[in-house]
Amino acid sequence: MKKFWMMTLAAATAAAALPAYALRSGDPVQELNVKWVQGTPLALLPPAKPQPNEPRLKAAVFFLTRAANRDETLTLLNNLRRSYAGPLRLAAVTPDSEADVREMLKARPDFTLPLGVDQKRQLTANYMNGSMLYPMAFVTDDSGRIIWSGELVDLGEMVQNYLEGNFDASRQKKLAPLLDELQTLLRENNDRRMKMVTNSILKIDPGNAAALRIRLFVLENSGRLDEAWQLIDSQLRQQPKLERLYFAALDLAMRHPELAGRIPALLAAYRSAIAGNPDSDNLMAWTLLNRFPDDPAALRSAVELAGRAESQLKPDSAPALRAAILSTRSLIAYRLGNVAGAVKFEQEAAAFWKKADLPGNAANSRLRLDYYRTVQELAGKQ
């Protein structure tokens, strides 16, 4: 995910002098007049007569078929479709050629969302207005107006907030022009103004993902690590239950060893504030195991968090979550010298990845399984 939005920000920086969007929160949606090359066309405007299976939300996602983050984009769209199959209907739109689209689909047969080609590129211009911050999502409800626009990486959080009753469309209208301005400031040497705009956004919406990403990108690249850490910490004090803030801080510390001493306190705060989220616990454990493979404290924390994640599984937990937790248990077993256990857990994980219809994850699981079996075989010959 870090790679995903770093590539997006790099593209946005190169085109930061351009305005961000023509359409923003509060504006009427424009229908997707594109050539549909795959799937059932998505109508953004509400139907004249309510339909029984009409989703609560619809989202048009603009992306580029040749972008460096293309595969991450398609995978994220697949995951969002599975996670929010009932309340959210998605469609992807690209200004690229139909030939490029069909070449992409050959490489990614697992991507089956409705996909339209904006042959005249006018629709893309109307929504994106020259911004290179792809992929970008525009969400509407039964009002027929855009209620949220933002980077695809933040769409899942927006949908979850909407479903939980924590989404405020009026707040988005206030945020939209500030976020637009923040993007145009990326290439300007006006740090004071960027800080002011960021603070204004975070006052309206503490923990705002887009504002934090842009500001942290600037602070880290200018070597102002303490200021970057303090920014995340200030948001954690306001939003201690917002999981991604802990991951943002951990990600920063992992790239800069001088911040590593702050990780134990961060993990302690995470364990205290975050409860009942096995997906987040497992992701934290997996991150610690892979980014700190030789750190005893990281191993201890990973074992604790993975155990907590497993204990919170329910009979109806999604196969993908079960698979992810099993893969983490497998890696822990391997690190603790239990290679047979690693093989057993990864076999189970591969079966659940297949059940979840995630072929890429299933393939990676089989690769890990092959590695563990090889270790088992070679150990037996010693």
PDB file of N, CA, C and O in Angstrom, residues 78-131:
ATOM      1  N   ASN A  78     -10.751  -5.224  -6.890  1.00  0.00           N
ATOM      2  CA  ASN A  78     -11.290  -6.561  -6.644  1.00  0.00           C
ATOM      3  C   ASN A  78     -11.639  -6.747  -5.168  1.00  0.00           C
ATOM      4  O   ASN A  78     -12.697  -7.282  -4.818  1.00  0.00           O
ATOM      5  N   ASN A  79     -10.749  -6.298  -4.295  1.00  0.00           N
ATOM      6  CA  ASN A  79     -10.967  -6.447  -2.859  1.00  0.00           C
ATOM      7  C   ASN A  79     -12.169  -5.626  -2.396  1.00  0.00           C
ATOM      8  O   ASN A  79     -12.969  -6.084  -1.567  1.00  0.00           O
ATOM      9  N   LEU A  80     -12.296  -4.413  -2.919  1.00  0.00           N
ATOM     10  CA  LEU A  80     -13.434  -3.568  -2.541  1.00  0.00           C
ATOM     11  C   LEU A  80     -14.748  -4.181  -3.011  1.00  0.00           C
ATOM     12  O   LEU A  80     -15.764  -4.137  -2.298  1.00  0.00           O
ATOM     13  N   ARG A  81     -14.736  -4.752  -4.200  1.00  0.00           N
ATOM     14  CA  ARG A  81     -15.949  -5.389  -4.712  1.00  0.00           C
ATOM     15  C   ARG A  81     -16.374  -6.529  -3.796  1.00  0.00           C
ATOM     16  O   ARG A  81     -17.569  -6.680  -3.485  1.00  0.00           O
ATOM     17  N   ARG A  82     -15.420  -7.320  -3.334  1.00  0.00           N
ATOM     18  CA  ARG A  82     -15.754  -8.442  -2.460  1.00  0.00           C
ATOM     19  C   ARG A  82     -16.198  -7.967  -1.080  1.00  0.00           C
ATOM     20  O   ARG A  82     -17.117  -8.523  -0.488  1.00  0.00           O
ATOM     21  N   SER A  83     -15.540  -6.955  -0.564  1.00  0.00           N
ATOM     22  CA  SER A  83     -15.840  -6.487   0.789  1.00  0.00           C
ATOM     23  C   SER A  83     -17.186  -5.790   0.889  1.00  0.00           C
ATOM     24  O   SER A  83     -17.854  -5.864   1.919  1.00  0.00           O
ATOM     25  N   TYR A  84     -17.582  -5.097  -0.190  1.00  0.00           N
ATOM     26  CA  TYR A  84     -18.805  -4.287  -0.134  1.00  0.00           C
ATOM     27  C   TYR A  84     -19.736  -4.635  -1.290  1.00  0.00           C
ATOM     28  O   TYR A  84     -20.316  -3.756  -1.939  1.00  0.00           O
ATOM     29  N   ALA A  85     -19.892  -5.925  -1.520  1.00  0.00           N
ATOM     30  CA  ALA A  85     -20.671  -6.389  -2.683  1.00  0.00           C
ATOM     31  C   ALA A  85     -22.112  -5.909  -2.659  1.00  0.00           C
ATOM     32  O   ALA A  85     -22.700  -5.652  -3.709  1.00  0.00           O
ATOM     33  N   GLY A  86     -22.724  -5.774  -1.485  1.00  0.00           N
ATOM     34  CA  GLY A  86     -24.111  -5.351  -1.414  1.00  0.00           C
ATOM     35  C   GLY A  86     -24.303  -3.848  -1.513  1.00  0.00           C
ATOM     36  O   GLY A  86     -25.032  -3.354  -2.383  1.00  0.00           O
ATOM     37  N   PRO A  87     -23.656  -3.076  -0.633  1.00  0.00           N
ATOM     38  CA  PRO A  87     -23.932  -1.627  -0.589  1.00  0.00           C
ATOM     39  C   PRO A  87     -23.232  -0.789  -1.646  1.00  0.00           C
ATOM     40  O   PRO A  87     -23.611   0.357  -1.869  1.00  0.00           O
ATOM     41  N   LEU A  88     -22.212  -1.331  -2.304  1.00  0.00           N
ATOM     42  CA  LEU A  88     -21.405  -0.535  -3.232  1.00  0.00           C
ATOM     43  C   LEU A  88     -21.339  -1.205  -4.593  1.00  0.00           C
ATOM     44  O   LEU A  88     -21.063  -2.401  -4.690  1.00  0.00           O
ATOM     45  N   ARG A  89     -21.574  -0.407  -5.635  1.00  0.00           N
ATOM     46  CA  ARG A  89     -21.374  -0.897  -7.004  1.00  0.00           C
ATOM     47  C   ARG A  89     -20.285  -0.056  -7.659  1.00  0.00           C
ATOM     48  O   ARG A  89     -20.322   1.174  -7.621  1.00  0.00           O
ATOM     49  N   LEU A  90     -19.325  -0.728  -8.256  1.00  0.00           N
ATOM     50  CA  LEU A  90     -18.138  -0.083  -8.820  1.00  0.00           C
ATOM     51  C   LEU A  90     -18.082  -0.217 -10.327  1.00  0.00           C
ATOM     52  O   LEU A  90     -18.557  -1.197 -10.897  1.00  0.00           O
ATOM     53  N   ALA A  91     -17.450   0.764 -10.946  1.00  0.00           N
ATOM     54  CA  ALA A  91     -17.103   0.675 -12.364  1.00  0.00           C
ATOM     55  C   ALA A  91     -15.783   1.402 -12.559  1.00  0.00           C
ATOM     56  O   ALA A  91     -15.507   2.409 -11.890  1.00  0.00           O
ATOM     57  N   ALA A  92     -14.961   0.886 -13.445  1.00  0.00           N
ATOM     58  CA  ALA A  92     -13.677   1.509 -13.753  1.00  0.00           C
ATOM     59  C   ALA A  92     -13.765   2.191 -15.112  1.00  0.00           C
ATOM     60  O   ALA A  92     -14.407   1.679 -16.038  1.00  0.00           O
ATOM     61  N   VAL A  93     -13.131   3.339 -15.216  1.00  0.00           N
ATOM     62  CA  VAL A  93     -13.121   4.113 -16.457  1.00  0.00           C
ATOM     63  C   VAL A  93     -11.686   4.530 -16.754  1.00  0.00           C
ATOM     64  O   VAL A  93     -10.950   4.942 -15.848  1.00  0.00           O
ATOM     65  N   THR A  94     -11.296   4.435 -18.017  1.00  0.00           N
ATOM     66  CA  THR A  94      -9.956   4.849 -18.409  1.00  0.00           C
ATOM     67  C   THR A  94     -10.003   5.672 -19.691  1.00  0.00           C
ATOM     68  O   THR A  94     -10.818   5.385 -20.582  1.00  0.00           O
ATOM     69  N   PRO A  95      -9.137   6.668 -19.809  1.00  0.00           N
ATOM     70  CA  PRO A  95      -9.041   7.411 -21.069  1.00  0.00           C
ATOM     71  C   PRO A  95      -8.104   6.742 -22.068  1.00  0.00           C
ATOM     72  O   PRO A  95      -7.899   7.255 -23.170  1.00  0.00           O
ATOM     73  N   ASP A  96      -7.523   5.595 -21.681  1.00  0.00           N
ATOM     74  CA  ASP A  96      -6.590   4.908 -22.563  1.00  0.00           C
ATOM     75  C   ASP A  96      -7.331   4.194 -23.692  1.00  0.00           C
ATOM     76  O   ASP A  96      -8.557   4.061 -23.670  1.00  0.00           O
ATOM     77  N   SER A  97      -6.575   3.711 -24.650  1.00  0.00           N
ATOM     78  CA  SER A  97      -7.177   3.103 -25.830  1.00  0.00           C
ATOM     79  C   SER A  97      -7.802   1.754 -25.505  1.00  0.00           C
ATOM     80  O   SER A  97      -7.416   1.080 -24.538  1.00  0.00           O
ATOM     81  N   GLU A  98      -8.751   1.353 -26.344  1.00  0.00           N
ATOM     82  CA  GLU A  98      -9.382   0.055 -26.162  1.00  0.00           C
ATOM     83  C   GLU A  98      -8.355  -1.072 -26.317  1.00  0.00           C
ATOM     84  O   GLU A  98      -8.435  -2.095 -25.622  1.00  0.00           O
ATOM     85  N   ALA A  99      -7.396  -0.888 -27.207  1.00  0.00           N
ATOM     86  CA  ALA A  99      -6.350  -1.901 -27.392  1.00  0.00           C
ATOM     87  C   ALA A  99      -5.550  -2.085 -26.107  1.00  0.00           C
ATOM     88  O   ALA A  99      -5.236  -3.213 -25.712  1.00  0.00           O
ATOM     89  N   ASP A 100      -5.214  -0.976 -25.436  1.00  0.00           N
ATOM     90  CA  ASP A 100      -4.481  -1.062 -24.176  1.00  0.00           C
ATOM     91  C   ASP A 100      -5.317  -1.769 -23.111  1.00  0.00           C
ATOM     92  O   ASP A 100      -4.791  -2.566 -22.318  1.00  0.00           O
ATOM     93  N   VAL A 101      -6.605  -1.480 -23.110  1.00  0.00           N
ATOM     94  CA  VAL A 101      -7.488  -2.102 -22.131  1.00  0.00           C
ATOM     95  C   VAL A 101      -7.557  -3.610 -22.351  1.00  0.00           C
ATOM     96  O   VAL A 101      -7.458  -4.395 -21.397  1.00  0.00           O
ATOM     97  N   ARG A 102      -7.704  -4.032 -23.588  1.00  0.00           N
ATOM     98  CA  ARG A 102      -7.822  -5.467 -23.861  1.00  0.00           C
ATOM     99  C   ARG A 102      -6.507  -6.190 -23.575  1.00  0.00           C
ATOM    100  O   ARG A 102      -6.507  -7.340 -23.126  1.00  0.00           O
ATOM    101  N   GLU A 103      -5.408  -5.521 -23.797  1.00  0.00           N
ATOM    102  CA  GLU A 103      -4.105  -6.111 -23.446  1.00  0.00           C
ATOM    103  C   GLU A 103      -4.009  -6.280 -21.934  1.00  0.00           C
ATOM    104  O   GLU A 103      -3.508  -7.299 -21.432  1.00  0.00           O
ATOM    105  N   MET A 104      -4.474  -5.292 -21.190  1.00  0.00           N
ATOM    106  CA  MET A 104      -4.471  -5.375 -19.738  1.00  0.00           C
ATOM    107  C   MET A 104      -5.340  -6.524 -19.236  1.00  0.00           C
ATOM    108  O   MET A 104      -4.961  -7.269 -18.319  1.00  0.00           O
ATOM    109  N   LEU A 105      -6.522  -6.672 -19.847  1.00  0.00           N
ATOM    110  CA  LEU A 105      -7.434  -7.723 -19.410  1.00  0.00           C
ATOM    111  C   LEU A 105      -6.871  -9.112 -19.685  1.00  0.00           C
ATOM    112  O   LEU A 105      -7.167 -10.066 -18.950  1.00  0.00           O
ATOM    113  N   LYS A 106      -6.073  -9.243 -20.714  1.00  0.00           N
ATOM    114  CA  LYS A 106      -5.407 -10.530 -20.965  1.00  0.00           C
ATOM    115  C   LYS A 106      -4.443 -10.864 -19.832  1.00  0.00           C
ATOM    116  O   LYS A 106      -4.320 -12.023 -19.432  1.00  0.00           O
ATOM    117  N   ALA A 107      -3.779  -9.827 -19.333  1.00  0.00           N
ATOM    118  CA  ALA A 107      -2.803 -10.038 -18.256  1.00  0.00           C
ATOM    119  C   ALA A 107      -3.482 -10.209 -16.901  1.00  0.00           C
ATOM    120  O   ALA A 107      -2.900 -10.799 -15.989  1.00  0.00           O
ATOM    121  N   ARG A 108      -4.722  -9.692 -16.765  1.00  0.00           N
ATOM    122  CA  ARG A 108      -5.420  -9.761 -15.482  1.00  0.00           C
ATOM    123  C   ARG A 108      -6.835 -10.318 -15.672  1.00  0.00           C
ATOM    124  O   ARG A 108      -7.823  -9.608 -15.540  1.00  0.00           O
ATOM    125  N   PRO A 109      -6.935 -11.608 -15.999  1.00  0.00           N
ATOM    126  CA  PRO A 109      -8.264 -12.198 -16.207  1.00  0.00           C
ATOM    127  C   PRO A 109      -9.099 -12.225 -14.939  1.00  0.00           C
ATOM    128  O   PRO A 109     -10.310 -12.439 -14.998  1.00  0.00           O
ATOM    129  N   ASP A 110      -8.467 -12.016 -13.777  1.00  0.00           N
ATOM    130  CA  ASP A 110      -9.210 -12.011 -12.518  1.00  0.00           C
ATOM    131  C   ASP A 110     -10.001 -10.718 -12.318  1.00  0.00           C
ATOM    132  O   ASP A 110     -10.868 -10.647 -11.441  1.00  0.00           O
ATOM    133  N   PHE A 111      -9.719  -9.711 -13.136  1.00  0.00           N
ATOM    134  CA  PHE A 111     -10.414  -8.432 -12.997  1.00  0.00           C
ATOM    135  C   PHE A 111     -11.659  -8.439 -13.877  1.00  0.00           C
ATOM    136  O   PHE A 111     -11.564  -8.443 -15.104  1.00  0.00           O
ATOM    137  N   THR A 112     -12.818  -8.437 -13.260  1.00  0.00           N
ATOM    138  CA  THR A 112     -14.062  -8.590 -14.019  1.00  0.00           C
ATOM    139  C   THR A 112     -15.064  -7.471 -13.756  1.00  0.00           C
ATOM    140  O   THR A 112     -16.229  -7.586 -14.126  1.00  0.00           O
ATOM    141  N   LEU A 113     -14.651  -6.394 -13.133  1.00  0.00           N
ATOM    142  CA  LEU A 113     -15.556  -5.280 -12.886  1.00  0.00           C
ATOM    143  C   LEU A 113     -15.987  -4.633 -14.191  1.00  0.00           C
ATOM    144  O   LEU A 113     -15.264  -4.708 -15.195  1.00  0.00           O
ATOM    145  N   PRO A 114     -17.154  -3.958 -14.194  1.00  0.00           N
ATOM    146  CA  PRO A 114     -17.528  -3.169 -15.368  1.00  0.00           C
ATOM    147  C   PRO A 114     -16.417  -2.180 -15.706  1.00  0.00           C
ATOM    148  O   PRO A 114     -15.887  -1.504 -14.821  1.00  0.00           O
ATOM    149  N   LEU A 115     -16.073  -2.128 -16.988  1.00  0.00           N
ATOM    150  CA  LEU A 115     -14.935  -1.317 -17.410  1.00  0.00           C
ATOM    151  C   LEU A 115     -15.296  -0.566 -18.689  1.00  0.00           C
ATOM    152  O   LEU A 115     -15.727  -1.161 -19.671  1.00  0.00           O
ATOM    153  N   GLY A 116     -15.140   0.747 -18.649  1.00  0.00           N
ATOM    154  CA  GLY A 116     -15.475   1.569 -19.797  1.00  0.00           C
ATOM    155  C   GLY A 116     -14.292   2.360 -20.316  1.00  0.00           C
ATOM    156  O   GLY A 116     -13.428   2.782 -19.534  1.00  0.00           O
ATOM    157  N   VAL A 117     -14.246   2.539 -21.628  1.00  0.00           N
ATOM    158  CA  VAL A 117     -13.208   3.332 -22.275  1.00  0.00           C
ATOM    159  C   VAL A 117     -13.799   4.695 -22.643  1.00  0.00           C
ATOM    160  O   VAL A 117     -14.797   4.776 -23.361  1.00  0.00           O
ATOM    161  N   ASP A 118     -13.178   5.741 -22.142  1.00  0.00           N
ATOM    162  CA  ASP A 118     -13.606   7.104 -22.454  1.00  0.00           C
ATOM    163  C   ASP A 118     -12.931   7.508 -23.767  1.00  0.00           C
ATOM    164  O   ASP A 118     -11.880   8.140 -23.784  1.00  0.00           O
ATOM    165  N   GLN A 119     -13.561   7.132 -24.872  1.00  0.00           N
ATOM    166  CA  GLN A 119     -12.926   7.287 -26.177  1.00  0.00           C
ATOM    167  C   GLN A 119     -12.649   8.743 -26.535  1.00  0.00           C
ATOM    168  O   GLN A 119     -11.626   9.066 -27.137  1.00  0.00           O
ATOM    169  N   LYS A 120     -13.559   9.639 -26.161  1.00  0.00           N
ATOM    170  CA  LYS A 120     -13.360  11.052 -26.472  1.00  0.00           C
ATOM    171  C   LYS A 120     -12.564  11.775 -25.388  1.00  0.00           C
ATOM    172  O   LYS A 120     -12.166  12.935 -25.575  1.00  0.00           O
ATOM    173  N   ARG A 121     -12.374  11.117 -24.265  1.00  0.00           N
ATOM    174  CA  ARG A 121     -11.633  11.645 -23.122  1.00  0.00           C
ATOM    175  C   ARG A 121     -12.256  12.894 -22.496  1.00  0.00           C
ATOM    176  O   ARG A 121     -11.641  13.517 -21.643  1.00  0.00           O
ATOM    177  N   GLN A 122     -13.458  13.197 -22.899  1.00  0.00           N
ATOM    178  CA  GLN A 122     -14.115  14.372 -22.344  1.00  0.00           C
ATOM    179  C   GLN A 122     -14.615  14.102 -20.925  1.00  0.00           C
ATOM    180  O   GLN A 122     -14.540  14.964 -20.054  1.00  0.00           O
ATOM    181  N   LEU A 123     -15.140  12.903 -20.702  1.00  0.00           N
ATOM    182  CA  LEU A 123     -15.635  12.559 -19.374  1.00  0.00           C
ATOM    183  C   LEU A 123     -14.498  12.608 -18.352  1.00  0.00           C
ATOM    184  O   LEU A 123     -14.657  13.144 -17.253  1.00  0.00           O
ATOM    185  N   THR A 124     -13.345  12.043 -18.743  1.00  0.00           N
ATOM    186  CA  THR A 124     -12.189  12.072 -17.854  1.00  0.00           C
ATOM    187  C   THR A 124     -11.772  13.505 -17.557  1.00  0.00           C
ATOM    188  O   THR A 124     -11.464  13.854 -16.409  1.00  0.00           O
ATOM    189  N   ALA A 125     -11.793  14.343 -18.592  1.00  0.00           N
ATOM    190  CA  ALA A 125     -11.434  15.746 -18.386  1.00  0.00           C
ATOM    191  C   ALA A 125     -12.405  16.427 -17.442  1.00  0.00           C
ATOM    192  O   ALA A 125     -12.011  17.235 -16.590  1.00  0.00           O
ATOM    193  N   ASN A 126     -13.684  16.108 -17.565  1.00  0.00           N
ATOM    194  CA  ASN A 126     -14.687  16.729 -16.705  1.00  0.00           C
ATOM    195  C   ASN A 126     -14.506  16.345 -15.244  1.00  0.00           C
ATOM    196  O   ASN A 126     -14.685  17.169 -14.348  1.00  0.00           O
ATOM    197  N   TYR A 127     -14.167  15.074 -15.017  1.00  0.00           N
ATOM    198  CA  TYR A 127     -13.987  14.622 -13.636  1.00  0.00           C
ATOM    199  C   TYR A 127     -12.595  14.967 -13.095  1.00  0.00           C
ATOM    200  O   TYR A 127     -12.459  15.467 -11.984  1.00  0.00           O
ATOM    201  N   MET A 128     -11.559  14.682 -13.859  1.00  0.00           N
ATOM    202  CA  MET A 128     -10.184  14.806 -13.366  1.00  0.00           C
ATOM    203  C   MET A 128      -9.573  16.182 -13.630  1.00  0.00           C
ATOM    204  O   MET A 128      -8.683  16.623 -12.904  1.00  0.00           O
ATOM    205  N   ASN A 129      -9.967  16.842 -14.711  1.00  0.00           N
ATOM    206  CA  ASN A 129      -9.496  18.194 -15.053  1.00  0.00           C
ATOM    207  C   ASN A 129      -7.975  18.296 -15.092  1.00  0.00           C
ATOM    208  O   ASN A 129      -7.387  19.250 -14.602  1.00  0.00           O
ATOM    209  N   GLY A 130      -7.337  17.293 -15.677  1.00  0.00           N
ATOM    210  CA  GLY A 130      -5.898  17.366 -15.863  1.00  0.00           C
ATOM    211  C   GLY A 130      -5.069  16.817 -14.726  1.00  0.00           C
ATOM    212  O   GLY A 130      -3.854  16.692 -14.840  1.00  0.00           O
ATOM    213  N   SER A 131      -5.695  16.494 -13.595  1.00  0.00           N
ATOM    214  CA  SER A 131      -4.933  15.928 -12.482  1.00  0.00           C
ATOM    215  C   SER A 131      -4.370  14.566 -12.876  1.00  0.00           C
ATOM    216  O   SER A 131      -5.011  13.803 -13.598  1.00  0.00           O
TER     217      SER A 131
END
